PDB file of N, CA and C in Angstrom:
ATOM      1  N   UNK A 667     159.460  64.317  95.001  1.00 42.00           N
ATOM      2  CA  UNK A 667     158.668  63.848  96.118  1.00 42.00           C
ATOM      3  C   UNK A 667     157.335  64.590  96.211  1.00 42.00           C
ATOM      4  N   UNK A 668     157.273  65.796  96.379  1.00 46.00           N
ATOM      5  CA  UNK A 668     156.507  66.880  96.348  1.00 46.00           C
ATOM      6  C   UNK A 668     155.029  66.438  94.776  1.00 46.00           C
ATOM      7  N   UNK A 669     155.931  66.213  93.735  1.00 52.00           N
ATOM      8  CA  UNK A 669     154.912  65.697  92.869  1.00 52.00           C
ATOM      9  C   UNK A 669     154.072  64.336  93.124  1.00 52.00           C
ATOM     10  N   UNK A 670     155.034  63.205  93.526  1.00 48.00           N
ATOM     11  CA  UNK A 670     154.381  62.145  93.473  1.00 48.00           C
ATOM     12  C   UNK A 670     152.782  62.090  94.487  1.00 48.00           C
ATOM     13  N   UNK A 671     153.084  63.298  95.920  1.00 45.00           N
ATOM     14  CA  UNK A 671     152.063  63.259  97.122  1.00 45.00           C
ATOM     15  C   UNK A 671     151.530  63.912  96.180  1.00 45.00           C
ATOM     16  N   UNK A 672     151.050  65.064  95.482  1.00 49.00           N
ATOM     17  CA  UNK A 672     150.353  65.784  95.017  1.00 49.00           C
ATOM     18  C   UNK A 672     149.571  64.817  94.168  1.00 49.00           C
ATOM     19  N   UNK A 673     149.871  63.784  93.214  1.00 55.00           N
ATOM     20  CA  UNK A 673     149.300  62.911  92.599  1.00 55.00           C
ATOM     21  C   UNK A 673     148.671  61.859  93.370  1.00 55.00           C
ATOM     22  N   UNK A 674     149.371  61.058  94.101  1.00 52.00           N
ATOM     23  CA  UNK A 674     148.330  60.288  95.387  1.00 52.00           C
ATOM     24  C   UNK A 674     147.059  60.981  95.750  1.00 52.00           C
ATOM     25  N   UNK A 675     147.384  62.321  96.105  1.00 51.00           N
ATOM     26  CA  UNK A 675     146.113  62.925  96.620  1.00 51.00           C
ATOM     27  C   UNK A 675     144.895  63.453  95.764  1.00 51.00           C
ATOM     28  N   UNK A 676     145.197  63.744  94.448  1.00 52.00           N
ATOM     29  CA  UNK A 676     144.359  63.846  93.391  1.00 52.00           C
ATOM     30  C   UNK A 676     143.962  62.336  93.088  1.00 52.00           C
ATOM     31  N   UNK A 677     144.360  61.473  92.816  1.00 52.00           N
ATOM     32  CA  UNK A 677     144.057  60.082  92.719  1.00 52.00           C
ATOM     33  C   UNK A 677     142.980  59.666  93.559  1.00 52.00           C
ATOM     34  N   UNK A 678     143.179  59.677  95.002  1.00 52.00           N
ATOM     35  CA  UNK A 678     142.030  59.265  95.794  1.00 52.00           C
ATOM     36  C   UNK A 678     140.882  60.436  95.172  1.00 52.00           C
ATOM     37  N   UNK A 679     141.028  61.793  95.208  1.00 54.00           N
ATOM     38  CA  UNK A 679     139.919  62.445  94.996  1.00 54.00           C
ATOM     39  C   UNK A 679     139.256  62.505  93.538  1.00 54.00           C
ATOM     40  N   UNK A 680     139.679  62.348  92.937  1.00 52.00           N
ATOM     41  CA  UNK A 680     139.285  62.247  91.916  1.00 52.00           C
ATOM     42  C   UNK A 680     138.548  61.410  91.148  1.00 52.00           C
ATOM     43  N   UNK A 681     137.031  61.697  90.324  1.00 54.00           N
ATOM     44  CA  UNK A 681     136.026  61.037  89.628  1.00 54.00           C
ATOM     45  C   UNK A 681     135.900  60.596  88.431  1.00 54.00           C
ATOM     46  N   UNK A 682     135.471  59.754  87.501  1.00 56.00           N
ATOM     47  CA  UNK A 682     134.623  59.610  86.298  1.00 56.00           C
ATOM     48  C   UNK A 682     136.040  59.954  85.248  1.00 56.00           C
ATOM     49  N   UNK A 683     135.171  60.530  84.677  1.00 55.00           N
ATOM     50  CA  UNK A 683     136.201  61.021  83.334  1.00 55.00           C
ATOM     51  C   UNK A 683     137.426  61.718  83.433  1.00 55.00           C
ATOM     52  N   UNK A 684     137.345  63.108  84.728  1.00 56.00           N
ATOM     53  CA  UNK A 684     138.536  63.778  85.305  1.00 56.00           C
ATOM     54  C   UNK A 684     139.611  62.901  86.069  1.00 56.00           C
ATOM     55  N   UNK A 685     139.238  61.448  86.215  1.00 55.00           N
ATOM     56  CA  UNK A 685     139.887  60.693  87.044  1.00 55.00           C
ATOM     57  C   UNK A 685     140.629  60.303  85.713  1.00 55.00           C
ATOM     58  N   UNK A 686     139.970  60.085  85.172  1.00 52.00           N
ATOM     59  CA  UNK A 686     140.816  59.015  83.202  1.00 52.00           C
ATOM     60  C   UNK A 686     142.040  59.967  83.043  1.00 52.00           C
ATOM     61  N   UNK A 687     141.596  61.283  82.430  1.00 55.00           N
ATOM     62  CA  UNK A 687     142.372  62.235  82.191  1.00 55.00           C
ATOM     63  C   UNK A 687     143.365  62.852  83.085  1.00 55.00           C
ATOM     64  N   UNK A 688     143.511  62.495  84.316  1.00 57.00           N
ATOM     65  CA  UNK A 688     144.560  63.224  85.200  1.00 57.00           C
ATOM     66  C   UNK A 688     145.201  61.885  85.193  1.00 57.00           C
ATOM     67  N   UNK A 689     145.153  60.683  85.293  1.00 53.00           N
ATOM     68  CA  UNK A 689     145.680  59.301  85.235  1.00 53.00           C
ATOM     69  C   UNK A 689     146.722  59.584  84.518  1.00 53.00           C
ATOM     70  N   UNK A 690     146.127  59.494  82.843  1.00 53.00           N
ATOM     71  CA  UNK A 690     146.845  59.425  81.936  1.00 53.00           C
ATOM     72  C   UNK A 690     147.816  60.678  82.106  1.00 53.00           C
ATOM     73  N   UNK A 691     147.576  61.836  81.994  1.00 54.00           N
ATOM     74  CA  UNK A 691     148.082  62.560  81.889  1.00 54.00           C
ATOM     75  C   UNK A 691     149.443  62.390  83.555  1.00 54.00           C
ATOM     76  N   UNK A 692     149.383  62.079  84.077  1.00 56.00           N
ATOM     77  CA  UNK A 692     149.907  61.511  84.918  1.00 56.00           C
ATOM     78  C   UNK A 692     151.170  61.191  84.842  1.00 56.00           C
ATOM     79  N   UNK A 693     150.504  59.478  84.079  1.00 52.00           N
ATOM     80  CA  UNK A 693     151.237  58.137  83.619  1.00 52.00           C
ATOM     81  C   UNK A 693     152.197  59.262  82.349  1.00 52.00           C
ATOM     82  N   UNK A 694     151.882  59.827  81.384  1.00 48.00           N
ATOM     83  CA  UNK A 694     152.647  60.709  80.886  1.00 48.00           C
ATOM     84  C   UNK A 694     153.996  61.407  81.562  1.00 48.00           C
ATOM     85  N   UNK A 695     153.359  62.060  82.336  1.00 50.00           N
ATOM     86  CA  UNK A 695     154.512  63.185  83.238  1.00 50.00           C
ATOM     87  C   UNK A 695     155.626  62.147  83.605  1.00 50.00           C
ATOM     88  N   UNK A 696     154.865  61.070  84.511  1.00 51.00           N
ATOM     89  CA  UNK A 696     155.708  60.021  85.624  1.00 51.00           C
ATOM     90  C   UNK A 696     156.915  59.058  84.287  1.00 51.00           C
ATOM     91  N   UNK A 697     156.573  59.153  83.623  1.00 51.00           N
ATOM     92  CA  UNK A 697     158.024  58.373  83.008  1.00 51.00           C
ATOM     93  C   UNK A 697     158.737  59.168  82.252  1.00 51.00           C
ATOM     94  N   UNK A 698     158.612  60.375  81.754  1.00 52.00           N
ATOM     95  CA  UNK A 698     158.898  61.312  80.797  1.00 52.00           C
ATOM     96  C   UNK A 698     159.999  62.120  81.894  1.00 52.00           C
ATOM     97  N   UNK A 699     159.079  62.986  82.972  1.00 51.00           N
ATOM     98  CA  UNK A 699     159.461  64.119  83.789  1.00 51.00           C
ATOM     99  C   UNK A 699     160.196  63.770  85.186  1.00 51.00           C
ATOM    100  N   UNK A 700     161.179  64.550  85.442  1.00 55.00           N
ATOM    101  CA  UNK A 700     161.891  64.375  86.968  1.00 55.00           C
ATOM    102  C   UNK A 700     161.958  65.736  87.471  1.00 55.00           C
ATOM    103  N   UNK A 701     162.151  65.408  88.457  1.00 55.00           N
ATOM    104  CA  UNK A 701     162.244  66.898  89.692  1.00 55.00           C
ATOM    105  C   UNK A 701     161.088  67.723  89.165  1.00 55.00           C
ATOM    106  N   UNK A 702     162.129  69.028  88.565  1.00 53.00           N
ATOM    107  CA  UNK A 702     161.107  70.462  88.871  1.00 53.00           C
ATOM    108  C   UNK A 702     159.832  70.126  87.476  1.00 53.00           C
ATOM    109  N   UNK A 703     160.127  69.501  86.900  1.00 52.00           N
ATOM    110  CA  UNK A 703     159.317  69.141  85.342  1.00 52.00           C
ATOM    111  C   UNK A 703     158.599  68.209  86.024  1.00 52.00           C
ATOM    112  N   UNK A 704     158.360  67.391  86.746  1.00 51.00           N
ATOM    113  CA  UNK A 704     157.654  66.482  87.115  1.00 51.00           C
ATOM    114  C   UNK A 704     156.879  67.259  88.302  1.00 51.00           C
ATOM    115  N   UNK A 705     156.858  68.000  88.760  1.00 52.00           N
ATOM    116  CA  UNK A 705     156.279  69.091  89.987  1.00 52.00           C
ATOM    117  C   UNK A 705     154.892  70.516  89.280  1.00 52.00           C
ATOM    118  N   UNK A 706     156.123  70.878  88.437  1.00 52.00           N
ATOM    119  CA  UNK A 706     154.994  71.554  86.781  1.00 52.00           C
ATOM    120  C   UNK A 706     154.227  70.741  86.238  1.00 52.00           C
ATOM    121  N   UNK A 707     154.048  69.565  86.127  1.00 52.00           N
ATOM    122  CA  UNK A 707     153.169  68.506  85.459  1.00 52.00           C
ATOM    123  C   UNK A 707     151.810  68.479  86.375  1.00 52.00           C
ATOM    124  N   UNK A 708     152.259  68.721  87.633  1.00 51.00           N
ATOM    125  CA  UNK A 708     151.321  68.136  88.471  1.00 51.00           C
ATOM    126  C   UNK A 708     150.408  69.696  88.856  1.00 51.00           C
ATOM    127  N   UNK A 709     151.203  70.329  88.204  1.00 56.00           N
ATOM    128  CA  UNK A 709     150.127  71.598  89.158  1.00 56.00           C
ATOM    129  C   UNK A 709     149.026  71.338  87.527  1.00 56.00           C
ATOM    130  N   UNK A 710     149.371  71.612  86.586  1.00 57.00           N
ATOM    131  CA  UNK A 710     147.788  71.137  85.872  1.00 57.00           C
ATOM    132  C   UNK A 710     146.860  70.681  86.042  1.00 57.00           C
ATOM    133  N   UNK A 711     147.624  69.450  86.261  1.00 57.00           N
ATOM    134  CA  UNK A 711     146.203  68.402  87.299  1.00 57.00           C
ATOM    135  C   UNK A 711     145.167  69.041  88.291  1.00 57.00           C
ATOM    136  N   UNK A 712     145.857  69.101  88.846  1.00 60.00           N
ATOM    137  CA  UNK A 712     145.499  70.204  90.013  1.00 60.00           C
ATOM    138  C   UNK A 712     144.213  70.925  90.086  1.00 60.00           C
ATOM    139  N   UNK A 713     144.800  71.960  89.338  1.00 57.00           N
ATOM    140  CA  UNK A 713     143.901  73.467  88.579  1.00 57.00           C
ATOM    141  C   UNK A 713     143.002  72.324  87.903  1.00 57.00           C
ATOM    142  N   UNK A 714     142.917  71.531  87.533  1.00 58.00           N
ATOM    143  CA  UNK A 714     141.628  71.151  86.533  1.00 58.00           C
ATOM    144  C   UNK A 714     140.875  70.547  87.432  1.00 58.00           C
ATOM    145  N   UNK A 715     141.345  69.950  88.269  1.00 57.00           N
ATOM    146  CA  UNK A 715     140.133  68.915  89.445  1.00 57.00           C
ATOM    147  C   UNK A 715     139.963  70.044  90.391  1.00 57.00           C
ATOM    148  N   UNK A 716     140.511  71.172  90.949  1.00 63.00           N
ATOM    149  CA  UNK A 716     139.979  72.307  91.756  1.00 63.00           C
ATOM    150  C   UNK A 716     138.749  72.899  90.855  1.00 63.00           C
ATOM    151  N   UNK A 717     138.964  73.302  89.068  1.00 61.00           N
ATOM    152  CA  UNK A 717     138.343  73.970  89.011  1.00 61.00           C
ATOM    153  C   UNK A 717     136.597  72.853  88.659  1.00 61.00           C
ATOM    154  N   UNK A 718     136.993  71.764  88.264  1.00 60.00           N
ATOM    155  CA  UNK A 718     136.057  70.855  88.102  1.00 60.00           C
ATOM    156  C   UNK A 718     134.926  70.473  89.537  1.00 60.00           C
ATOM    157  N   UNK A 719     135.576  70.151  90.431  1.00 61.00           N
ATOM    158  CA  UNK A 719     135.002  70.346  91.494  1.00 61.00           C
ATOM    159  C   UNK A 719     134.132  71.812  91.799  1.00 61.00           C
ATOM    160  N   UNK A 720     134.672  72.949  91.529  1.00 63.00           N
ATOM    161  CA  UNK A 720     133.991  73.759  91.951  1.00 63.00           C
ATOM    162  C   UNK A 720     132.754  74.313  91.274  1.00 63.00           C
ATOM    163  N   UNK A 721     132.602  73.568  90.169  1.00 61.00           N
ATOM    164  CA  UNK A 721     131.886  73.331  89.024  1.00 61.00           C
ATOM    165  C   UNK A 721     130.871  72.249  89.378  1.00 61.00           C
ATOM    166  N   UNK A 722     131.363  71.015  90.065  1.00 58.00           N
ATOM    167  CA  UNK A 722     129.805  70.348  90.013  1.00 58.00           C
ATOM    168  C   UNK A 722     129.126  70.760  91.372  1.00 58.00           C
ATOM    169  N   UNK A 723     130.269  71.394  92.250  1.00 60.00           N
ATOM    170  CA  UNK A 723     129.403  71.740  93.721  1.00 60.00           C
ATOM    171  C   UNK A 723     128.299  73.146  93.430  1.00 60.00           C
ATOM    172  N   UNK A 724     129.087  74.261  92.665  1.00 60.00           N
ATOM    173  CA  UNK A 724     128.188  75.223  92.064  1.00 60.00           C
ATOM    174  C   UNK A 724     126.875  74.507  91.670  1.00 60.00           C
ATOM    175  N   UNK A 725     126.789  73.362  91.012  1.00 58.00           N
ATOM    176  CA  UNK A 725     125.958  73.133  89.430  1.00 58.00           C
ATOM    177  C   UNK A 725     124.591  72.189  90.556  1.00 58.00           C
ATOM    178  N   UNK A 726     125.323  71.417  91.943  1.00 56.00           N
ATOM    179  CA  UNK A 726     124.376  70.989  92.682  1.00 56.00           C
ATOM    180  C   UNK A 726     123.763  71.954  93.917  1.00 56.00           C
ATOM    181  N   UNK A 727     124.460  72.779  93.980  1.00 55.00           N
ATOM    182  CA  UNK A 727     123.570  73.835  95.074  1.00 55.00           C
ATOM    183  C   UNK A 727     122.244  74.387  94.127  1.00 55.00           C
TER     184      UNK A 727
END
């Protein structure tokens, strides 16, 4: 449960190319992974659109 909200919510936020790549990588986890493996899938995602974001807000100030 915990994974699937974590993915909804990266989904809406998410842009451009980091949007392609967390998709897929996603669509990967979601038929492959259950429970605690499907929860570890999602914190990647995660860490890459936190650190991506903090990257184009740096890059526009």
């Amino acid at each position: 449960m915990f994974a699937v909200v974590l993915r909804s919510i990266t989904d809406r936020r998410a842009t451009g190319a980091l949007a392609v790549f967390a998709v897929v990588l996603r669509s990967i986890t979601d038929r492959r992974a259950t429970g605690a493996l499907a929860v570890f899938a999602s914190d990647p995602v995660s860490a890459i659109y936190k650190r991506a974001t903090a990257s184009s807000e740096t890059s526009a100030a």
